[in-house]
Amino acid sequence: MSKLKSDPFKTVLVIVAGFIIIYAISIYYANDWSWALYIAIIVSILSIASKKMALLIEKAWFLLAKLLSKIIPNIILGLVFYLFLFPISLLSKLFGNKDSMSLKNPTGSVFKERKYQFTPESFKNPW
């Protein structure tokens, strides 16, 4: 698998667009989140001024993405377990069949006891 080509200016453009969208949504809901617009302006000016800053912003962005990829799946799986699977298992234990996997042997057995005296000839040709 080939490595993706990195383009710091596109990454910065996406970050700036995200902060502008956050600011636009805050205006729609009558909140004053002007900090999002300020961050968008600062990030865009820094990336235009220096390619090194654009690379640094991109590295920080990918580092944040890597950090979130370690945390968020654990939270989601924990929520799925405790909100869905655990209550279903409790209800199954309370109201379900007591031996749902049929782990216990039934009372009647299919084992037959055979009283036979083995001789050396019975082992020569077993099939």
mmCIF file of N, CA and C in Angstrom:
data_model
loop_
_atom_site.group_PDB
_atom_site.id
_atom_site.type_symbol
_atom_site.label_atom_id
_atom_site.label_comp_id
_atom_site.label_asym_id
_atom_site.label_seq_id
_atom_site.Cartn_x
_atom_site.Cartn_y
_atom_site.Cartn_z
ATOM 1 N N MET A 1 0.840 -1.164 0.000
ATOM 2 C CA MET A 1 0.000 0.000 0.000
ATOM 3 C C MET A 1 0.892 1.236 0.000
ATOM 4 N N SER A 2 0.605 2.146 -0.902
ATOM 5 C CA SER A 2 1.435 3.343 -1.005
ATOM 6 C C SER A 2 1.004 4.386 0.016
ATOM 7 N N LYS A 3 1.965 5.166 0.426
ATOM 8 C CA LYS A 3 1.703 6.213 1.407
ATOM 9 C C LYS A 3 1.022 7.392 0.714
ATOM 10 N N LEU A 4 0.074 8.005 1.396
ATOM 11 C CA LEU A 4 -0.612 9.152 0.826
ATOM 12 C C LEU A 4 0.318 10.353 0.781
ATOM 13 N N LYS A 5 0.176 11.136 -0.285
ATOM 14 C CA LYS A 5 0.982 12.349 -0.399
ATOM 15 C C LYS A 5 0.414 13.407 0.530
ATOM 16 N N SER A 6 1.294 14.066 1.225
ATOM 17 C CA SER A 6 0.883 15.090 2.170
ATOM 18 C C SER A 6 0.853 16.441 1.469
ATOM 19 N N ASP A 7 -0.235 17.171 1.660
ATOM 20 C CA ASP A 7 -0.342 18.525 1.136
ATOM 21 C C ASP A 7 -0.794 19.423 2.282
ATOM 22 N N PRO A 8 0.150 20.113 2.914
ATOM 23 C CA PRO A 8 -0.201 20.887 4.108
ATOM 24 C C PRO A 8 -1.193 22.011 3.839
ATOM 25 N N PHE A 9 -1.165 22.574 2.637
ATOM 26 C CA PHE A 9 -2.074 23.685 2.361
ATOM 27 C C PHE A 9 -3.527 23.210 2.267
ATOM 28 N N LYS A 10 -3.729 22.017 1.723
ATOM 29 C CA LYS A 10 -5.094 21.465 1.689
ATOM 30 C C LYS A 10 -5.572 21.125 3.103
ATOM 31 N N THR A 11 -4.673 20.603 3.907
ATOM 32 C CA THR A 11 -5.034 20.289 5.288
ATOM 33 C C THR A 11 -5.412 21.547 6.048
ATOM 34 N N VAL A 12 -4.627 22.595 5.880
ATOM 35 C CA VAL A 12 -4.923 23.863 6.552
ATOM 36 C C VAL A 12 -6.230 24.443 6.033
ATOM 37 N N LEU A 13 -6.484 24.296 4.734
ATOM 38 C CA LEU A 13 -7.741 24.785 4.164
ATOM 39 C C LEU A 13 -8.937 24.074 4.792
ATOM 40 N N VAL A 14 -8.822 22.777 5.007
ATOM 41 C CA VAL A 14 -9.904 22.026 5.650
ATOM 42 C C VAL A 14 -10.094 22.481 7.097
ATOM 43 N N ILE A 15 -9.005 22.712 7.805
ATOM 44 C CA ILE A 15 -9.100 23.174 9.197
ATOM 45 C C ILE A 15 -9.775 24.541 9.259
ATOM 46 N N VAL A 16 -9.354 25.450 8.387
ATOM 47 C CA VAL A 16 -9.943 26.795 8.355
ATOM 48 C C VAL A 16 -11.421 26.716 7.991
ATOM 49 N N ALA A 17 -11.761 25.883 7.008
ATOM 50 C CA ALA A 17 -13.165 25.731 6.624
ATOM 51 C C ALA A 17 -13.984 25.177 7.788
ATOM 52 N N GLY A 18 -13.419 24.253 8.537
ATOM 53 C CA GLY A 18 -14.129 23.703 9.692
ATOM 54 C C GLY A 18 -14.415 24.750 10.745
ATOM 55 N N PHE A 19 -13.435 25.582 11.044
ATOM 56 C CA PHE A 19 -13.660 26.641 12.035
ATOM 57 C C PHE A 19 -14.646 27.691 11.533
ATOM 58 N N ILE A 20 -14.630 27.970 10.239
ATOM 59 C CA ILE A 20 -15.612 28.921 9.692
ATOM 60 C C ILE A 20 -17.014 28.331 9.760
ATOM 61 N N ILE A 21 -17.151 27.043 9.507
ATOM 62 C CA ILE A 21 -18.465 26.390 9.623
ATOM 63 C C ILE A 21 -18.943 26.419 11.072
ATOM 64 N N ILE A 22 -18.043 26.173 12.014
ATOM 65 C CA ILE A 22 -18.413 26.253 13.436
ATOM 66 C C ILE A 22 -18.893 27.657 13.773
ATOM 67 N N TYR A 23 -18.193 28.664 13.259
ATOM 68 C CA TYR A 23 -18.598 30.055 13.513
ATOM 69 C C TYR A 23 -19.963 30.346 12.882
ATOM 70 N N ALA A 24 -20.189 29.860 11.657
ATOM 71 C CA ALA A 24 -21.471 30.100 10.984
ATOM 72 C C ALA A 24 -22.621 29.428 11.728
ATOM 73 N N ILE A 25 -22.397 28.245 12.232
ATOM 74 C CA ILE A 25 -23.441 27.559 13.004
ATOM 75 C C ILE A 25 -23.719 28.311 14.298
ATOM 76 N N SER A 26 -22.676 28.842 14.915
ATOM 77 C CA SER A 26 -22.889 29.592 16.160
ATOM 78 C C SER A 26 -23.670 30.879 15.906
ATOM 79 N N ILE A 27 -23.474 31.510 14.762
ATOM 80 C CA ILE A 27 -24.263 32.704 14.426
ATOM 81 C C ILE A 27 -25.724 32.312 14.224
ATOM 82 N N TYR A 28 -25.968 31.174 13.588
ATOM 83 C CA TYR A 28 -27.335 30.723 13.329
ATOM 84 C C TYR A 28 -28.085 30.476 14.637
ATOM 85 N N TYR A 29 -27.418 29.931 15.624
ATOM 86 C CA TYR A 29 -28.058 29.644 16.908
ATOM 87 C C TYR A 29 -27.882 30.769 17.924
ATOM 88 N N ALA A 30 -27.480 31.941 17.477
ATOM 89 C CA ALA A 30 -27.357 33.159 18.295
ATOM 90 C C ALA A 30 -26.367 32.988 19.446
ATOM 91 N N ASN A 31 -25.308 32.254 19.215
ATOM 92 C CA ASN A 31 -24.214 32.155 20.182
ATOM 93 C C ASN A 31 -23.058 32.998 19.672
ATOM 94 N N ASP A 32 -22.238 33.446 20.570
ATOM 95 C CA ASP A 32 -21.096 34.244 20.152
ATOM 96 C C ASP A 32 -19.831 33.413 20.283
ATOM 97 N N TRP A 33 -19.560 32.636 19.265
ATOM 98 C CA TRP A 33 -18.348 31.842 19.226
ATOM 99 C C TRP A 33 -17.371 32.485 18.251
ATOM 100 N N SER A 34 -17.037 33.716 18.499
ATOM 101 C CA SER A 34 -16.137 34.431 17.596
ATOM 102 C C SER A 34 -14.718 33.872 17.657
ATOM 103 N N TRP A 35 -14.404 33.119 18.694
ATOM 104 C CA TRP A 35 -13.087 32.495 18.793
ATOM 105 C C TRP A 35 -12.819 31.576 17.608
ATOM 106 N N ALA A 36 -13.871 30.932 17.068
ATOM 107 C CA ALA A 36 -13.688 30.035 15.926
ATOM 108 C C ALA A 36 -13.239 30.821 14.696
ATOM 109 N N LEU A 37 -13.817 32.001 14.506
ATOM 110 C CA LEU A 37 -13.411 32.844 13.385
ATOM 111 C C LEU A 37 -11.982 33.343 13.573
ATOM 112 N N TYR A 38 -11.624 33.709 14.799
ATOM 113 C CA TYR A 38 -10.264 34.176 15.071
ATOM 114 C C TYR A 38 -9.235 33.069 14.826
ATOM 115 N N ILE A 39 -9.559 31.872 15.244
ATOM 116 C CA ILE A 39 -8.643 30.744 15.011
ATOM 117 C C ILE A 39 -8.494 30.488 13.516
ATOM 118 N N ALA A 40 -9.602 30.567 12.775
ATOM 119 C CA ALA A 40 -9.538 30.363 11.328
ATOM 120 C C ALA A 40 -8.651 31.413 10.669
ATOM 121 N N ILE A 41 -8.782 32.653 11.092
ATOM 122 C CA ILE A 41 -7.965 33.726 10.514
ATOM 123 C C ILE A 41 -6.490 33.535 10.866
ATOM 124 N N ILE A 42 -6.202 33.222 12.119
ATOM 125 C CA ILE A 42 -4.810 33.045 12.552
ATOM 126 C C ILE A 42 -4.151 31.869 11.833
ATOM 127 N N VAL A 43 -4.868 30.749 11.736
ATOM 128 C CA VAL A 43 -4.301 29.567 11.074
ATOM 129 C C VAL A 43 -4.065 29.847 9.597
ATOM 130 N N SER A 44 -4.997 30.524 8.951
ATOM 131 C CA SER A 44 -4.807 30.812 7.525
ATOM 132 C C SER A 44 -3.651 31.781 7.295
ATOM 133 N N ILE A 45 -3.504 32.798 8.129
ATOM 134 C CA ILE A 45 -2.395 33.746 7.977
ATOM 135 C C ILE A 45 -1.057 33.056 8.232
ATOM 136 N N LEU A 46 -0.995 32.211 9.262
ATOM 137 C CA LEU A 46 0.257 31.508 9.556
ATOM 138 C C LEU A 46 0.660 30.574 8.416
ATOM 139 N N SER A 47 -0.311 29.880 7.834
ATOM 140 C CA SER A 47 0.031 28.940 6.763
ATOM 141 C C SER A 47 0.392 29.659 5.472
ATOM 142 N N ILE A 48 -0.205 30.831 5.238
ATOM 143 C CA ILE A 48 0.167 31.606 4.050
ATOM 144 C C ILE A 48 1.560 32.209 4.224
ATOM 145 N N ALA A 49 1.889 32.626 5.425
ATOM 146 C CA ALA A 49 3.166 33.292 5.687
ATOM 147 C C ALA A 49 4.353 32.341 5.575
ATOM 148 N N SER A 50 4.182 31.103 6.013
ATOM 149 C CA SER A 50 5.330 30.199 6.044
ATOM 150 C C SER A 50 4.891 28.773 5.753
ATOM 151 N N LYS A 51 5.650 28.125 4.869
ATOM 152 C CA LYS A 51 5.351 26.722 4.584
ATOM 153 C C LYS A 51 5.698 25.849 5.787
ATOM 154 N N LYS A 52 6.709 26.255 6.553
ATOM 155 C CA LYS A 52 7.057 25.501 7.762
ATOM 156 C C LYS A 52 5.904 25.516 8.760
ATOM 157 N N MET A 53 5.244 26.658 8.890
ATOM 158 C CA MET A 53 4.095 26.734 9.804
ATOM 159 C C MET A 53 2.955 25.859 9.304
ATOM 160 N N ALA A 54 2.766 25.825 7.983
ATOM 161 C CA ALA A 54 1.729 24.960 7.421
ATOM 162 C C ALA A 54 2.039 23.498 7.724
ATOM 163 N N LEU A 55 3.315 23.122 7.588
ATOM 164 C CA LEU A 55 3.708 21.745 7.920
ATOM 165 C C LEU A 55 3.528 21.458 9.407
ATOM 166 N N LEU A 56 3.847 22.435 10.235
ATOM 167 C CA LEU A 56 3.688 22.265 11.681
ATOM 168 C C LEU A 56 2.211 22.122 12.058
ATOM 169 N N ILE A 57 1.363 22.934 11.442
ATOM 170 C CA ILE A 57 -0.080 22.839 11.701
ATOM 171 C C ILE A 57 -0.602 21.483 11.243
ATOM 172 N N GLU A 58 -0.113 21.021 10.091
ATOM 173 C CA GLU A 58 -0.545 19.714 9.588
ATOM 174 C C GLU A 58 -0.097 18.591 10.518
ATOM 175 N N LYS A 59 1.140 18.660 11.001
ATOM 176 C CA LYS A 59 1.624 17.629 11.935
ATOM 177 C C LYS A 59 0.798 17.620 13.219
ATOM 178 N N ALA A 60 0.487 18.813 13.722
ATOM 179 C CA ALA A 60 -0.335 18.895 14.936
ATOM 180 C C ALA A 60 -1.724 18.323 14.685
ATOM 181 N N TRP A 61 -2.271 18.587 13.510
ATOM 182 C CA TRP A 61 -3.599 18.086 13.157
ATOM 183 C C TRP A 61 -3.597 16.560 13.087
ATOM 184 N N PHE A 62 -2.583 15.991 12.438
ATOM 185 C CA PHE A 62 -2.506 14.539 12.334
ATOM 186 C C PHE A 62 -2.201 13.895 13.682
ATOM 187 N N LEU A 63 -1.450 14.571 14.526
ATOM 188 C CA LEU A 63 -1.201 14.066 15.873
ATOM 189 C C LEU A 63 -2.499 14.031 16.679
ATOM 190 N N LEU A 64 -3.306 15.081 16.544
ATOM 191 C CA LEU A 64 -4.610 15.096 17.210
ATOM 192 C C LEU A 64 -5.505 13.976 16.683
ATOM 193 N N ALA A 65 -5.482 13.757 15.367
ATOM 194 C CA ALA A 65 -6.280 12.679 14.777
ATOM 195 C C ALA A 65 -5.830 11.318 15.290
ATOM 196 N N LYS A 66 -4.526 11.125 15.410
ATOM 197 C CA LYS A 66 -4.007 9.848 15.918
ATOM 198 C C LYS A 66 -4.398 9.640 17.378
ATOM 199 N N LEU A 67 -4.321 10.710 18.163
ATOM 200 C CA LEU A 67 -4.704 10.625 19.569
ATOM 201 C C LEU A 67 -6.192 10.294 19.713
ATOM 202 N N LEU A 68 -7.015 10.954 18.929
ATOM 203 C CA LEU A 68 -8.456 10.685 18.997
ATOM 204 C C LEU A 68 -8.797 9.282 18.503
ATOM 205 N N SER A 69 -8.010 8.757 17.557
ATOM 206 C CA SER A 69 -8.279 7.400 17.073
ATOM 207 C C SER A 69 -7.975 6.351 18.133
ATOM 208 N N LYS A 70 -7.179 6.704 19.133
ATOM 209 C CA LYS A 70 -6.905 5.782 20.240
ATOM 210 C C LYS A 70 -7.981 5.864 21.323
ATOM 211 N N ILE A 71 -8.627 7.014 21.458
ATOM 212 C CA ILE A 71 -9.563 7.238 22.559
ATOM 213 C C ILE A 71 -11.013 6.964 22.157
ATOM 214 N N ILE A 72 -11.457 7.520 21.055
ATOM 215 C CA ILE A 72 -12.868 7.500 20.678
ATOM 216 C C ILE A 72 -13.424 6.084 20.475
ATOM 217 N N PRO A 73 -12.737 5.161 19.779
ATOM 218 C CA PRO A 73 -13.311 3.818 19.625
ATOM 219 C C PRO A 73 -13.571 3.119 20.957
ATOM 220 N N ASN A 74 -12.703 3.327 21.938
ATOM 221 C CA ASN A 74 -12.919 2.712 23.251
ATOM 222 C C ASN A 74 -14.168 3.273 23.917
ATOM 223 N N ILE A 75 -14.393 4.558 23.774
ATOM 224 C CA ILE A 75 -15.594 5.169 24.352
ATOM 225 C C ILE A 75 -16.838 4.633 23.660
ATOM 226 N N ILE A 76 -16.811 4.559 22.334
ATOM 227 C CA ILE A 76 -17.974 4.077 21.587
ATOM 228 C C ILE A 76 -18.265 2.620 21.928
ATOM 229 N N LEU A 77 -17.233 1.784 21.962
ATOM 230 C CA LEU A 77 -17.452 0.375 22.290
ATOM 231 C C LEU A 77 -17.936 0.199 23.722
ATOM 232 N N GLY A 78 -17.434 1.009 24.638
ATOM 233 C CA GLY A 78 -17.914 0.952 26.019
ATOM 234 C C GLY A 78 -19.380 1.335 26.118
ATOM 235 N N LEU A 79 -19.772 2.384 25.392
ATOM 236 C CA LEU A 79 -21.182 2.789 25.397
ATOM 237 C C LEU A 79 -22.070 1.710 24.798
ATOM 238 N N VAL A 80 -21.637 1.112 23.693
ATOM 239 C CA VAL A 80 -22.428 0.036 23.077
ATOM 240 C C VAL A 80 -22.576 -1.122 24.054
ATOM 241 N N PHE A 81 -21.494 -1.471 24.743
ATOM 242 C CA PHE A 81 -21.562 -2.592 25.673
ATOM 243 C C PHE A 81 -22.511 -2.300 26.825
ATOM 244 N N TYR A 82 -22.328 -1.149 27.495
ATOM 245 C CA TYR A 82 -23.110 -0.879 28.698
ATOM 246 C C TYR A 82 -24.529 -0.399 28.412
ATOM 247 N N LEU A 83 -24.796 0.154 27.246
ATOM 248 C CA LEU A 83 -26.149 0.625 26.945
ATOM 249 C C LEU A 83 -26.989 -0.408 26.210
ATOM 250 N N PHE A 84 -26.349 -1.343 25.478
ATOM 251 C CA PHE A 84 -27.115 -2.308 24.699
ATOM 252 C C PHE A 84 -26.876 -3.750 25.141
ATOM 253 N N LEU A 85 -25.640 -4.194 25.089
ATOM 254 C CA LEU A 85 -25.364 -5.610 25.325
ATOM 255 C C LEU A 85 -25.582 -6.035 26.772
ATOM 256 N N PHE A 86 -25.140 -5.243 27.727
ATOM 257 C CA PHE A 86 -25.294 -5.600 29.135
ATOM 258 C C PHE A 86 -26.763 -5.673 29.549
ATOM 259 N N PRO A 87 -27.623 -4.690 29.202
ATOM 260 C CA PRO A 87 -29.040 -4.823 29.564
ATOM 261 C C PRO A 87 -29.724 -6.005 28.878
ATOM 262 N N ILE A 88 -29.356 -6.278 27.634
ATOM 263 C CA ILE A 88 -29.950 -7.424 26.943
ATOM 264 C C ILE A 88 -29.553 -8.721 27.638
ATOM 265 N N SER A 89 -28.306 -8.826 28.064
ATOM 266 C CA SER A 89 -27.882 -10.051 28.750
ATOM 267 C C SER A 89 -28.563 -10.194 30.104
ATOM 268 N N LEU A 90 -28.767 -9.079 30.814
ATOM 269 C CA LEU A 90 -29.482 -9.149 32.092
ATOM 270 C C LEU A 90 -30.923 -9.598 31.895
ATOM 271 N N LEU A 91 -31.591 -9.046 30.894
ATOM 272 C CA LEU A 91 -32.970 -9.456 30.618
ATOM 273 C C LEU A 91 -33.032 -10.913 30.191
ATOM 274 N N SER A 92 -32.051 -11.353 29.439
ATOM 275 C CA SER A 92 -32.007 -12.750 29.023
ATOM 276 C C SER A 92 -31.811 -13.670 30.221
ATOM 277 N N LYS A 93 -30.973 -13.264 31.161
ATOM 278 C CA LYS A 93 -30.766 -14.072 32.368
ATOM 279 C C LYS A 93 -32.020 -14.116 33.232
ATOM 280 N N LEU A 94 -32.718 -12.983 33.329
ATOM 281 C CA LEU A 94 -33.896 -12.928 34.195
ATOM 282 C C LEU A 94 -35.089 -13.668 33.614
ATOM 283 N N PHE A 95 -35.350 -13.480 32.333
ATOM 284 C CA PHE A 95 -36.584 -13.996 31.749
ATOM 285 C C PHE A 95 -36.380 -15.128 30.759
ATOM 286 N N GLY A 96 -35.153 -15.448 30.427
ATOM 287 C CA GLY A 96 -34.897 -16.437 29.392
ATOM 288 C C GLY A 96 -34.813 -17.850 29.916
ATOM 289 N N ASN A 97 -34.478 -18.738 29.016
ATOM 290 C CA ASN A 97 -34.279 -20.141 29.335
ATOM 291 C C ASN A 97 -33.088 -20.256 30.288
ATOM 292 N N LYS A 98 -33.203 -21.125 31.256
ATOM 293 C CA LYS A 98 -32.144 -21.251 32.252
ATOM 294 C C LYS A 98 -30.871 -21.860 31.655
ATOM 295 N N ASP A 99 -31.016 -22.708 30.660
ATOM 296 C CA ASP A 99 -29.857 -23.321 30.023
ATOM 297 C C ASP A 99 -29.950 -23.063 28.523
ATOM 298 N N SER A 100 -29.757 -21.820 28.122
ATOM 299 C CA SER A 100 -29.981 -21.444 26.730
ATOM 300 C C SER A 100 -28.937 -22.030 25.782
ATOM 301 N N MET A 101 -27.756 -22.341 26.271
ATOM 302 C CA MET A 101 -26.731 -22.925 25.406
ATOM 303 C C MET A 101 -26.693 -24.445 25.498
ATOM 304 N N SER A 102 -27.595 -25.038 26.241
ATOM 305 C CA SER A 102 -27.692 -26.489 26.426
ATOM 306 C C SER A 102 -26.365 -27.070 26.906
ATOM 307 N N LEU A 103 -25.826 -26.471 27.934
ATOM 308 C CA LEU A 103 -24.554 -26.936 28.476
ATOM 309 C C LEU A 103 -24.729 -28.115 29.423
ATOM 310 N N LYS A 104 -25.888 -28.225 30.046
ATOM 311 C CA LYS A 104 -26.115 -29.315 30.993
ATOM 312 C C LYS A 104 -26.593 -30.551 30.242
ATOM 313 N N ASN A 105 -26.118 -31.694 30.684
ATOM 314 C CA ASN A 105 -26.533 -32.945 30.054
ATOM 315 C C ASN A 105 -27.989 -33.237 30.389
ATOM 316 N N PRO A 106 -28.713 -33.790 29.426
ATOM 317 C CA PRO A 106 -30.092 -34.187 29.743
ATOM 318 C C PRO A 106 -30.084 -35.350 30.731
ATOM 319 N N THR A 107 -31.243 -35.600 31.329
ATOM 320 C CA THR A 107 -31.305 -36.647 32.352
ATOM 321 C C THR A 107 -31.058 -38.025 31.761
ATOM 322 N N GLY A 108 -31.608 -38.305 30.592
ATOM 323 C CA GLY A 108 -31.370 -39.596 29.963
ATOM 324 C C GLY A 108 -30.064 -39.569 29.196
ATOM 325 N N SER A 109 -29.315 -40.648 29.241
ATOM 326 C CA SER A 109 -28.030 -40.679 28.569
ATOM 327 C C SER A 109 -28.073 -41.662 27.417
ATOM 328 N N VAL A 110 -27.264 -41.423 26.419
ATOM 329 C CA VAL A 110 -27.178 -42.345 25.291
ATOM 330 C C VAL A 110 -26.036 -43.344 25.479
ATOM 331 N N PHE A 111 -25.374 -43.262 26.602
ATOM 332 C CA PHE A 111 -24.272 -44.166 26.876
ATOM 333 C C PHE A 111 -24.819 -45.556 27.179
ATOM 334 N N LYS A 112 -24.238 -46.542 26.500
ATOM 335 C CA LYS A 112 -24.637 -47.930 26.743
ATOM 336 C C LYS A 112 -23.432 -48.671 27.299
ATOM 337 N N GLU A 113 -23.666 -49.320 28.394
ATOM 338 C CA GLU A 113 -22.595 -50.085 29.001
ATOM 339 C C GLU A 113 -22.546 -51.452 28.336
ATOM 340 N N ARG A 114 -21.363 -51.836 27.901
ATOM 341 C CA ARG A 114 -21.209 -53.090 27.177
ATOM 342 C C ARG A 114 -20.317 -54.019 27.985
ATOM 343 N N LYS A 115 -20.834 -55.160 28.283
ATOM 344 C CA LYS A 115 -20.072 -56.150 29.043
ATOM 345 C C LYS A 115 -19.505 -57.153 28.034
ATOM 346 N N TYR A 116 -18.252 -56.928 27.685
ATOM 347 C CA TYR A 116 -17.617 -57.772 26.678
ATOM 348 C C TYR A 116 -16.185 -58.030 27.101
ATOM 349 N N GLN A 117 -15.771 -59.230 26.955
ATOM 350 C CA GLN A 117 -14.401 -59.610 27.275
ATOM 351 C C GLN A 117 -13.579 -59.516 25.997
ATOM 352 N N PHE A 118 -12.606 -58.600 25.973
ATOM 353 C CA PHE A 118 -11.780 -58.418 24.784
ATOM 354 C C PHE A 118 -10.706 -59.492 24.728
ATOM 355 N N THR A 119 -10.474 -59.960 23.532
ATOM 356 C CA THR A 119 -9.435 -60.971 23.287
ATOM 357 C C THR A 119 -8.394 -60.363 22.351
ATOM 358 N N PRO A 120 -7.237 -60.979 22.233
ATOM 359 C CA PRO A 120 -6.228 -60.429 21.299
ATOM 360 C C PRO A 120 -6.704 -60.402 19.848
ATOM 361 N N GLU A 121 -7.590 -61.287 19.447
ATOM 362 C CA GLU A 121 -8.095 -61.294 18.071
ATOM 363 C C GLU A 121 -8.990 -60.084 17.777
ATOM 364 N N SER A 122 -9.634 -59.541 18.788
ATOM 365 C CA SER A 122 -10.513 -58.390 18.554
ATOM 366 C C SER A 122 -9.713 -57.113 18.256
ATOM 367 N N PHE A 123 -8.414 -57.114 18.584
ATOM 368 C CA PHE A 123 -7.577 -55.935 18.313
ATOM 369 C C PHE A 123 -6.789 -56.057 17.012
ATOM 370 N N LYS A 124 -6.792 -57.228 16.387
ATOM 371 C CA LYS A 124 -6.021 -57.415 15.162
ATOM 372 C C LYS A 124 -6.668 -56.717 13.975
ATOM 373 N N ASN A 125 -7.931 -56.779 13.845
ATOM 374 C CA ASN A 125 -8.624 -56.165 12.718
ATOM 375 C C ASN A 125 -9.807 -55.357 13.269
ATOM 376 N N PRO A 126 -9.557 -54.150 13.764
ATOM 377 C CA PRO A 126 -10.628 -53.415 14.428
ATOM 378 C C PRO A 126 -11.723 -52.912 13.475
ATOM 379 N N TRP A 127 -11.404 -52.822 12.165
ATOM 380 C CA TRP A 127 -12.420 -52.315 11.248
ATOM 381 C C TRP A 127 -12.977 -53.433 10.422
#
